[in-house]
mmCIF file of C-alpha atoms in Angstrom:
data_model
loop_
_atom_site.group_PDB
_atom_site.id
_atom_site.type_symbol
_atom_site.label_atom_id
_atom_site.label_comp_id
_atom_site.label_asym_id
_atom_site.label_seq_id
_atom_site.Cartn_x
_atom_site.Cartn_y
_atom_site.Cartn_z
ATOM 1 C CA UNK A 1 -0.013 0.014 0.007
ATOM 2 C CA UNK A 2 1.081 3.581 -0.592
ATOM 3 C CA UNK A 3 3.056 5.172 2.192
ATOM 4 C CA UNK A 4 1.492 8.247 3.561
ATOM 5 C CA UNK A 5 2.439 10.768 6.161
ATOM 6 C CA UNK A 6 -0.433 10.846 8.530
ATOM 7 C CA UNK A 7 1.312 13.231 10.951
ATOM 8 C CA UNK A 8 -0.876 16.087 11.986
ATOM 9 C CA UNK A 9 -4.223 14.587 11.059
ATOM 10 C CA UNK A 10 -6.587 15.064 13.964
ATOM 11 C CA UNK A 11 -9.897 14.088 12.351
ATOM 12 C CA UNK A 12 -11.086 12.198 9.289
ATOM 13 C CA UNK A 13 -14.435 12.719 7.766
ATOM 14 C CA UNK A 14 -16.304 10.926 4.935
ATOM 15 C CA UNK A 15 -19.228 12.890 3.500
ATOM 16 C CA UNK A 16 -22.114 11.512 1.466
ATOM 17 C CA UNK A 17 -25.190 13.214 0.092
ATOM 18 C CA UNK A 18 -28.585 11.636 0.768
ATOM 19 C CA UNK A 19 -32.236 11.864 -0.082
ATOM 20 C CA UNK A 20 -33.102 10.103 3.097
ATOM 21 C CA UNK A 21 -31.102 8.470 5.860
ATOM 22 C CA UNK A 22 -32.141 6.520 8.965
ATOM 23 C CA UNK A 23 -29.840 5.651 11.821
ATOM 24 C CA UNK A 24 -30.428 3.508 14.915
ATOM 25 C CA UNK A 25 -29.577 5.357 18.101
ATOM 26 C CA UNK A 26 -30.685 2.723 20.575
ATOM 27 C CA UNK A 27 -30.782 -0.985 19.896
ATOM 28 C CA UNK A 28 -33.887 -2.998 20.649
ATOM 29 C CA UNK A 29 -34.060 -5.061 23.836
ATOM 30 C CA UNK A 30 -36.549 -7.670 25.002
ATOM 31 C CA UNK A 31 -39.218 -5.178 25.761
ATOM 32 C CA UNK A 32 -38.601 -2.064 23.709
ATOM 33 C CA UNK A 33 -38.194 -1.552 19.949
ATOM 34 C CA UNK A 34 -35.053 0.074 18.628
ATOM 35 C CA UNK A 35 -34.947 3.894 18.435
ATOM 36 C CA UNK A 36 -34.041 5.626 15.186
ATOM 37 C CA UNK A 37 -33.348 9.128 13.925
ATOM 38 C CA UNK A 38 -33.789 10.133 10.324
ATOM 39 C CA UNK A 39 -33.216 12.999 7.958
ATOM 40 C CA UNK A 40 -34.478 13.821 4.481
ATOM 41 C CA UNK A 41 -32.396 15.553 1.955
ATOM 42 C CA UNK A 42 -28.944 16.499 3.126
ATOM 43 C CA UNK A 43 -25.513 15.333 4.096
ATOM 44 C CA UNK A 44 -24.237 12.366 6.059
ATOM 45 C CA UNK A 45 -21.022 13.049 8.027
ATOM 46 C CA UNK A 46 -19.073 9.927 9.132
ATOM 47 C CA UNK A 47 -16.492 11.191 11.673
ATOM 48 C CA UNK A 48 -13.439 9.825 13.489
ATOM 49 C CA UNK A 49 -11.050 11.638 15.825
ATOM 50 C CA UNK A 50 -7.376 10.689 16.150
ATOM 51 C CA UNK A 51 -5.104 10.827 19.187
ATOM 52 C CA UNK A 52 -4.079 14.381 19.844
ATOM 53 C CA UNK A 53 -7.342 15.965 18.621
ATOM 54 C CA UNK A 54 -8.500 18.789 20.806
ATOM 55 C CA UNK A 55 -11.675 20.940 21.048
ATOM 56 C CA UNK A 56 -10.025 23.889 19.326
ATOM 57 C CA UNK A 57 -10.267 22.083 15.898
ATOM 58 C CA UNK A 58 -14.040 21.733 16.095
ATOM 59 C CA UNK A 59 -15.154 25.253 15.056
ATOM 60 C CA UNK A 60 -13.073 25.198 11.873
ATOM 61 C CA UNK A 61 -14.238 21.631 11.071
ATOM 62 C CA UNK A 62 -17.906 22.603 11.447
ATOM 63 C CA UNK A 63 -17.528 25.808 9.458
ATOM 64 C CA UNK A 64 -15.671 24.027 6.676
ATOM 65 C CA UNK A 65 -17.995 21.012 6.360
ATOM 66 C CA UNK A 66 -21.203 22.943 6.509
ATOM 67 C CA UNK A 67 -19.978 25.471 3.943
ATOM 68 C CA UNK A 68 -18.383 23.083 1.384
ATOM 69 C CA UNK A 69 -20.310 23.260 -1.892
ATOM 70 C CA UNK A 70 -21.107 19.526 -2.107
ATOM 71 C CA UNK A 71 -24.944 19.608 -2.372
ATOM 72 C CA UNK A 72 -26.580 19.567 -5.758
ATOM 73 C CA UNK A 73 -29.341 22.127 -6.403
ATOM 74 C CA UNK A 74 -32.364 21.482 -8.628
ATOM 75 C CA UNK A 75 -30.472 23.229 -11.433
ATOM 76 C CA UNK A 76 -27.488 20.886 -11.146
ATOM 77 C CA UNK A 77 -25.138 23.447 -9.489
ATOM 78 C CA UNK A 78 -23.433 22.793 -6.161
ATOM 79 C CA UNK A 79 -23.996 24.581 -2.981
ATOM 80 C CA UNK A 80 -23.419 24.025 0.745
ATOM 81 C CA UNK A 81 -25.770 22.157 3.063
ATOM 82 C CA UNK A 82 -26.396 25.458 4.867
ATOM 83 C CA UNK A 83 -27.394 27.174 1.629
ATOM 84 C CA UNK A 84 -29.356 24.318 0.107
ATOM 85 C CA UNK A 85 -30.682 24.177 2.800
ATOM 86 C CA UNK A 86 -30.445 20.526 3.857
ATOM 87 C CA UNK A 87 -30.292 18.439 7.009
ATOM 88 C CA UNK A 88 -27.259 16.738 8.504
ATOM 89 C CA UNK A 89 -26.813 13.234 9.922
ATOM 90 C CA UNK A 90 -23.644 12.741 11.975
ATOM 91 C CA UNK A 91 -22.403 9.180 12.290
ATOM 92 C CA UNK A 92 -19.543 8.377 14.716
ATOM 93 C CA UNK A 93 -17.324 5.968 12.825
ATOM 94 C CA UNK A 94 -14.099 5.070 14.632
ATOM 95 C CA UNK A 95 -13.343 2.472 12.005
ATOM 96 C CA UNK A 96 -12.354 5.311 9.657
ATOM 97 C CA UNK A 97 -9.194 5.630 11.719
ATOM 98 C CA UNK A 98 -8.101 2.053 10.980
ATOM 99 C CA UNK A 99 -4.700 1.246 9.471
ATOM 100 C CA UNK A 100 -4.274 -1.975 7.585
ATOM 101 C CA UNK A 101 -1.801 -4.413 9.026
ATOM 102 C CA UNK A 102 -1.733 -7.786 7.265
ATOM 103 C CA UNK A 103 -5.208 -8.904 6.699
ATOM 104 C CA UNK A 104 -6.662 -6.961 9.616
ATOM 105 C CA UNK A 105 -7.136 -3.385 10.689
ATOM 106 C CA UNK A 106 -5.408 -1.767 13.626
ATOM 107 C CA UNK A 107 -6.911 1.188 15.521
ATOM 108 C CA UNK A 108 -3.987 2.387 17.574
ATOM 109 C CA UNK A 109 -4.241 5.942 16.168
ATOM 110 C CA UNK A 110 -7.834 6.690 17.213
ATOM 111 C CA UNK A 111 -8.630 8.834 20.191
ATOM 112 C CA UNK A 112 -9.514 7.357 23.586
ATOM 113 C CA UNK A 113 -13.195 6.774 24.336
ATOM 114 C CA UNK A 114 -13.742 9.530 26.836
ATOM 115 C CA UNK A 115 -11.971 12.214 24.864
ATOM 116 C CA UNK A 116 -13.612 11.073 21.619
ATOM 117 C CA UNK A 117 -17.023 11.210 23.163
ATOM 118 C CA UNK A 118 -16.483 14.764 24.375
ATOM 119 C CA UNK A 119 -15.212 15.911 20.960
ATOM 120 C CA UNK A 120 -18.017 14.145 19.236
ATOM 121 C CA UNK A 121 -20.771 15.878 21.252
ATOM 122 C CA UNK A 122 -19.044 19.252 20.896
ATOM 123 C CA UNK A 123 -19.030 18.730 17.142
ATOM 124 C CA UNK A 124 -22.736 17.736 17.116
ATOM 125 C CA UNK A 125 -23.660 20.659 19.276
ATOM 126 C CA UNK A 126 -21.854 23.180 17.140
ATOM 127 C CA UNK A 127 -23.404 21.720 13.904
ATOM 128 C CA UNK A 128 -26.795 22.116 15.529
ATOM 129 C CA UNK A 129 -26.261 25.738 16.482
ATOM 130 C CA UNK A 130 -24.777 26.621 13.024
ATOM 131 C CA UNK A 131 -27.635 25.059 11.169
ATOM 132 C CA UNK A 132 -30.251 26.603 13.448
ATOM 133 C CA UNK A 133 -28.825 30.171 13.000
ATOM 134 C CA UNK A 134 -28.658 29.774 9.224
ATOM 135 C CA UNK A 135 -32.331 29.038 8.526
ATOM 136 C CA UNK A 136 -32.916 31.224 5.486
ATOM 137 C CA UNK A 137 -36.017 29.687 4.061
ATOM 138 C CA UNK A 138 -39.157 27.923 5.089
ATOM 139 C CA UNK A 139 -37.549 24.589 4.416
ATOM 140 C CA UNK A 140 -37.319 22.514 7.563
ATOM 141 C CA UNK A 141 -33.805 21.259 8.313
ATOM 142 C CA UNK A 142 -32.263 19.562 11.253
ATOM 143 C CA UNK A 143 -29.161 17.896 12.668
ATOM 144 C CA UNK A 144 -29.446 14.316 13.832
ATOM 145 C CA UNK A 145 -26.697 12.143 15.167
ATOM 146 C CA UNK A 146 -25.748 8.619 16.216
ATOM 147 C CA UNK A 147 -24.982 7.449 19.747
ATOM 148 C CA UNK A 148 -21.216 7.423 20.327
ATOM 149 C CA UNK A 149 -19.871 3.951 20.935
ATOM 150 C CA UNK A 150 -22.988 2.173 19.574
ATOM 151 C CA UNK A 151 -23.251 0.047 16.427
ATOM 152 C CA UNK A 152 -24.378 2.506 13.728
ATOM 153 C CA UNK A 153 -27.185 0.661 11.944
ATOM 154 C CA UNK A 154 -27.737 2.850 8.922
ATOM 155 C CA UNK A 155 -30.035 2.867 5.937
ATOM 156 C CA UNK A 156 -29.216 5.330 3.206
ATOM 157 C CA UNK A 157 -31.071 6.441 0.119
ATOM 158 C CA UNK A 158 -29.221 8.571 -2.353
ATOM 159 C CA UNK A 159 -29.450 10.234 -5.716
ATOM 160 C CA UNK A 160 -25.693 9.677 -5.939
ATOM 161 C CA UNK A 161 -23.663 9.588 -2.714
ATOM 162 C CA UNK A 162 -21.000 11.930 -4.154
ATOM 163 C CA UNK A 163 -18.533 10.598 -1.578
ATOM 164 C CA UNK A 164 -15.765 12.895 -0.317
ATOM 165 C CA UNK A 165 -12.955 12.497 2.130
ATOM 166 C CA UNK A 166 -11.785 15.367 4.310
ATOM 167 C CA UNK A 167 -9.092 15.493 6.910
ATOM 168 C CA UNK A 168 -8.393 18.155 9.570
ATOM 169 C CA UNK B 1 -6.896 21.417 7.142
ATOM 170 C CA UNK B 2 -4.087 19.004 7.983
ATOM 171 C CA UNK B 3 -1.304 18.865 5.462
ATOM 172 C CA UNK B 4 -0.718 15.482 4.063
ATOM 173 C CA UNK B 5 1.741 13.998 1.613
ATOM 174 C CA UNK B 6 -0.364 12.430 -1.073
ATOM 175 C CA UNK B 7 2.635 11.459 -3.156
ATOM 176 C CA UNK B 8 2.538 7.936 -4.344
ATOM 177 C CA UNK B 9 -1.160 7.285 -3.820
ATOM 178 C CA UNK B 10 -2.577 5.716 -6.947
ATOM 179 C CA UNK B 11 -6.015 4.715 -5.749
ATOM 180 C CA UNK B 12 -8.347 5.539 -2.854
ATOM 181 C CA UNK B 13 -11.049 3.160 -1.700
ATOM 182 C CA UNK B 14 -13.853 3.487 0.883
ATOM 183 C CA UNK B 15 -15.346 0.208 2.117
ATOM 184 C CA UNK B 16 -18.778 -0.261 3.726
ATOM 185 C CA UNK B 17 -20.446 -3.398 4.919
ATOM 186 C CA UNK B 18 -24.109 -3.968 3.773
ATOM 187 C CA UNK B 19 -27.030 -6.228 4.235
ATOM 188 C CA UNK B 20 -28.425 -5.104 0.930
ATOM 189 C CA UNK B 21 -27.368 -2.495 -1.662
ATOM 190 C CA UNK B 22 -28.949 -1.399 -4.903
ATOM 191 C CA UNK B 23 -27.189 0.677 -7.544
ATOM 192 C CA UNK B 24 -28.537 2.284 -10.704
ATOM 193 C CA UNK B 25 -26.514 1.268 -13.737
ATOM 194 C CA UNK B 26 -28.631 2.890 -16.424
ATOM 195 C CA UNK B 27 -30.766 5.973 -15.877
ATOM 196 C CA UNK B 28 -34.386 6.005 -17.007
ATOM 197 C CA UNK B 29 -35.329 7.641 -20.283
ATOM 198 C CA UNK B 30 -38.646 8.570 -21.791
ATOM 199 C CA UNK B 31 -39.454 5.040 -22.741
ATOM 200 C CA UNK B 32 -37.479 2.726 -20.515
ATOM 201 C CA UNK B 33 -37.246 2.362 -16.780
ATOM 202 C CA UNK B 34 -33.873 2.704 -15.007
ATOM 203 C CA UNK B 35 -31.721 -0.411 -14.725
ATOM 204 C CA UNK B 36 -30.391 -1.459 -11.338
ATOM 205 C CA UNK B 37 -28.034 -4.040 -9.911
ATOM 206 C CA UNK B 38 -28.159 -5.270 -6.319
ATOM 207 C CA UNK B 39 -26.340 -7.467 -3.846
ATOM 208 C CA UNK B 40 -27.357 -8.902 -0.516
ATOM 209 C CA UNK B 41 -24.887 -9.302 2.320
ATOM 210 C CA UNK B 42 -21.373 -8.186 1.542
ATOM 211 C CA UNK B 43 -19.125 -5.241 0.892
ATOM 212 C CA UNK B 44 -19.491 -2.018 -1.052
ATOM 213 C CA UNK B 45 -16.255 -0.785 -2.566
ATOM 214 C CA UNK B 46 -16.218 2.906 -3.594
ATOM 215 C CA UNK B 47 -13.155 3.401 -5.851
ATOM 216 C CA UNK B 48 -11.196 6.287 -7.334
ATOM 217 C CA UNK B 49 -7.925 6.208 -9.315
ATOM 218 C CA UNK B 50 -5.383 8.969 -9.301
ATOM 219 C CA UNK B 51 -3.090 10.238 -12.076
ATOM 220 C CA UNK B 52 -0.238 7.845 -12.516
ATOM 221 C CA UNK B 53 -2.228 4.676 -11.610
ATOM 222 C CA UNK B 54 -1.425 1.757 -13.838
ATOM 223 C CA UNK B 55 -2.806 -1.777 -14.278
ATOM 224 C CA UNK B 56 -0.007 -3.415 -12.301
ATOM 225 C CA UNK B 57 -1.506 -2.178 -8.999
ATOM 226 C CA UNK B 58 -4.863 -3.947 -9.639
ATOM 227 C CA UNK B 59 -3.940 -7.468 -8.621
ATOM 228 C CA UNK B 60 -2.567 -6.368 -5.247
ATOM 229 C CA UNK B 61 -5.573 -4.113 -4.670
ATOM 230 C CA UNK B 62 -8.027 -6.860 -5.346
ATOM 231 C CA UNK B 63 -6.210 -9.448 -3.246
ATOM 232 C CA UNK B 64 -5.920 -7.016 -0.334
ATOM 233 C CA UNK B 65 -9.508 -5.764 -0.410
ATOM 234 C CA UNK B 66 -11.158 -9.183 -0.826
ATOM 235 C CA UNK B 67 -9.025 -10.656 1.980
ATOM 236 C CA UNK B 68 -9.229 -7.909 4.574
ATOM 237 C CA UNK B 69 -11.117 -9.166 7.664
ATOM 238 C CA UNK B 70 -13.839 -6.499 7.649
ATOM 239 C CA UNK B 71 -16.988 -8.693 7.474
ATOM 240 C CA UNK B 72 -18.703 -9.707 10.664
ATOM 241 C CA UNK B 73 -19.691 -13.346 11.124
ATOM 242 C CA UNK B 74 -22.713 -14.561 12.983
ATOM 243 C CA UNK B 75 -20.511 -15.077 16.051
ATOM 244 C CA UNK B 76 -19.317 -11.451 16.055
ATOM 245 C CA UNK B 77 -15.811 -12.206 14.724
ATOM 246 C CA UNK B 78 -14.443 -10.644 11.559
ATOM 247 C CA UNK B 79 -13.550 -12.356 8.341
ATOM 248 C CA UNK B 80 -12.979 -11.451 4.718
ATOM 249 C CA UNK B 81 -15.717 -11.076 2.113
ATOM 250 C CA UNK B 82 -14.299 -14.124 0.352
ATOM 251 C CA UNK B 83 -14.455 -16.218 3.500
ATOM 252 C CA UNK B 84 -17.813 -14.961 4.742
ATOM 253 C CA UNK B 85 -18.702 -15.479 1.836
ATOM 254 C CA UNK B 86 -20.412 -12.284 0.735
ATOM 255 C CA UNK B 87 -21.078 -10.343 -2.394
ATOM 256 C CA UNK B 88 -19.312 -7.250 -3.613
ATOM 257 C CA UNK B 89 -20.754 -4.026 -5.098
ATOM 258 C CA UNK B 90 -18.173 -1.841 -6.841
ATOM 259 C CA UNK B 91 -19.078 1.871 -7.120
ATOM 260 C CA UNK B 92 -16.891 4.236 -9.262
ATOM 261 C CA UNK B 93 -16.532 7.356 -7.243
ATOM 262 C CA UNK B 94 -14.201 9.940 -8.694
ATOM 263 C CA UNK B 95 -15.247 12.441 -6.099
ATOM 264 C CA UNK B 96 -13.164 10.520 -3.583
ATOM 265 C CA UNK B 97 -10.159 12.084 -5.292
ATOM 266 C CA UNK B 98 -11.298 15.617 -4.570
ATOM 267 C CA UNK B 99 -9.115 18.118 -2.681
ATOM 268 C CA UNK B 100 -10.681 20.963 -0.875
ATOM 269 C CA UNK B 101 -9.844 24.455 -2.125
ATOM 270 C CA UNK B 102 -11.788 27.269 -0.462
ATOM 271 C CA UNK B 103 -15.423 26.235 -0.301
ATOM 272 C CA UNK B 104 -15.200 23.937 -3.312
ATOM 273 C CA UNK B 105 -13.488 20.704 -4.329
ATOM 274 C CA UNK B 106 -10.914 20.328 -7.047
ATOM 275 C CA UNK B 107 -10.355 17.142 -8.922
ATOM 276 C CA UNK B 108 -6.988 17.803 -10.597
ATOM 277 C CA UNK B 109 -5.419 14.676 -9.166
ATOM 278 C CA UNK B 110 -7.823 12.108 -10.494
ATOM 279 C CA UNK B 111 -7.015 9.970 -13.481
ATOM 280 C CA UNK B 112 -8.187 10.825 -17.047
ATOM 281 C CA UNK B 113 -11.493 9.368 -18.183
ATOM 282 C CA UNK B 114 -10.187 6.797 -20.673
ATOM 283 C CA UNK B 115 -7.424 5.497 -18.430
ATOM 284 C CA UNK B 116 -9.732 5.429 -15.413
ATOM 285 C CA UNK B 117 -12.364 3.436 -17.276
ATOM 286 C CA UNK B 118 -9.762 0.868 -18.330
ATOM 287 C CA UNK B 119 -8.454 0.428 -14.803
ATOM 288 C CA UNK B 120 -11.951 0.313 -13.381
ATOM 289 C CA UNK B 121 -13.094 -2.536 -15.647
ATOM 290 C CA UNK B 122 -9.841 -4.396 -14.990
ATOM 291 C CA UNK B 123 -10.509 -4.093 -11.298
ATOM 292 C CA UNK B 124 -14.139 -5.255 -11.682
ATOM 293 C CA UNK B 125 -13.046 -8.216 -13.829
ATOM 294 C CA UNK B 126 -10.416 -9.352 -11.390
ATOM 295 C CA UNK B 127 -12.827 -9.067 -8.444
ATOM 296 C CA UNK B 128 -15.238 -11.251 -10.384
ATOM 297 C CA UNK B 129 -12.742 -13.935 -11.140
ATOM 298 C CA UNK B 130 -11.330 -13.976 -7.590
ATOM 299 C CA UNK B 131 -14.821 -14.299 -6.073
ATOM 300 C CA UNK B 132 -15.855 -17.013 -8.500
ATOM 301 C CA UNK B 133 -12.758 -19.170 -7.831
ATOM 302 C CA UNK B 134 -13.231 -18.886 -4.101
ATOM 303 C CA UNK B 135 -16.740 -20.259 -3.819
ATOM 304 C CA UNK B 136 -16.388 -22.533 -0.780
ATOM 305 C CA UNK B 137 -19.965 -22.994 0.255
ATOM 306 C CA UNK B 138 -23.364 -23.232 -1.196
ATOM 307 C CA UNK B 139 -23.940 -19.528 -0.427
ATOM 308 C CA UNK B 140 -24.606 -17.600 -3.608
ATOM 309 C CA UNK B 141 -22.323 -14.573 -3.941
ATOM 310 C CA UNK B 142 -21.653 -12.270 -6.828
ATOM 311 C CA UNK B 143 -19.810 -9.105 -7.939
ATOM 312 C CA UNK B 144 -21.902 -6.265 -9.228
ATOM 313 C CA UNK B 145 -20.700 -2.846 -10.317
ATOM 314 C CA UNK B 146 -21.720 0.626 -11.382
ATOM 315 C CA UNK B 147 -21.387 2.092 -14.887
ATOM 316 C CA UNK B 148 -18.173 4.250 -15.034
ATOM 317 C CA UNK B 149 -18.960 7.878 -15.602
ATOM 318 C CA UNK B 150 -22.664 7.604 -14.616
ATOM 319 C CA UNK B 151 -24.305 9.117 -11.591
ATOM 320 C CA UNK B 152 -24.209 6.361 -8.975
ATOM 321 C CA UNK B 153 -27.712 6.333 -7.526
ATOM 322 C CA UNK B 154 -27.313 4.128 -4.546
ATOM 323 C CA UNK B 155 -29.565 2.683 -1.843
ATOM 324 C CA UNK B 156 -27.812 1.062 1.084
ATOM 325 C CA UNK B 157 -29.073 -0.994 3.958
ATOM 326 C CA UNK B 158 -26.604 -1.844 6.691
ATOM 327 C CA UNK B 159 -26.240 -3.488 10.087
ATOM 328 C CA UNK B 160 -23.417 -0.940 10.693
ATOM 329 C CA UNK B 161 -21.475 0.327 7.688
ATOM 330 C CA UNK B 162 -18.145 -0.168 9.501
ATOM 331 C CA UNK B 163 -16.599 2.392 7.100
ATOM 332 C CA UNK B 164 -12.873 2.000 6.271
ATOM 333 C CA UNK B 165 -10.485 3.976 4.107
ATOM 334 C CA UNK B 166 -7.689 2.261 2.148
ATOM 335 C CA UNK B 167 -5.141 3.713 -0.215
ATOM 336 C CA UNK B 168 -2.799 2.062 -2.626
#
């Protein structure tokens, strides 16, 4: 595999566009059905933090991600999820920090659970406040997110995922 | 954003696990419905080639991807898609080669269309032959793939996408 200098990367994000996405936030148990969140048109953000990531990177991450022109308008041009406007589904995805070793993946570089959880909820909270202050139309948009540490059971419906990788 | 040395990367792949995935391979026109391919349990491979990629990287890519232990068995352990055994859906995704510049993405590093198409179909063909020679059980598995250059209208159903990034 290609050698790459990963030094300095604090967070890795994969972005996909969706028409509808549905994510389990609480698994079912013997007595209660699973709980789900869902969004309609918008962007799915899969996110992973690496060791060394700190809260000061979150504002720039959120501003960058929510303002990248990755959402297709009805005329075929591209605009940001804030301008579209669309909704956002945030999916914690520690596996994105995996490094191949032999036939398996190693996850030595990802952040510890407590720190990661804190960064994750700071990220979610800032996305929510950014989206809520940027409501420019009557279109209803919202930020939904997965439960950190859970299995992320996801159903995705796209008109082209238009998958992008971004690192911070 | 974090600086990273991309030198030497010839291909970028994002992998997701699925219970079911459905991909449009021919858009609808006035007279004919869209055509779709689908797989049941297995792995979705989103793939992008960069400038400088050549056919000699394909065998190692295919061997590595199909043998990585990323598929969960019924006992919660991880095995390869060949061993599971599962199916494979290959999605050409040139956007994975995008680099952020300002609020937009630039795609200067991705391979030219003709070369990319050739590499893509070599990759698909080798995945097909590897999977067909590794049928160890009565479980039916297959390789399906998107049409290079088309919009990849995708519907994905997962029990956890378990998203991984790999570069070659």
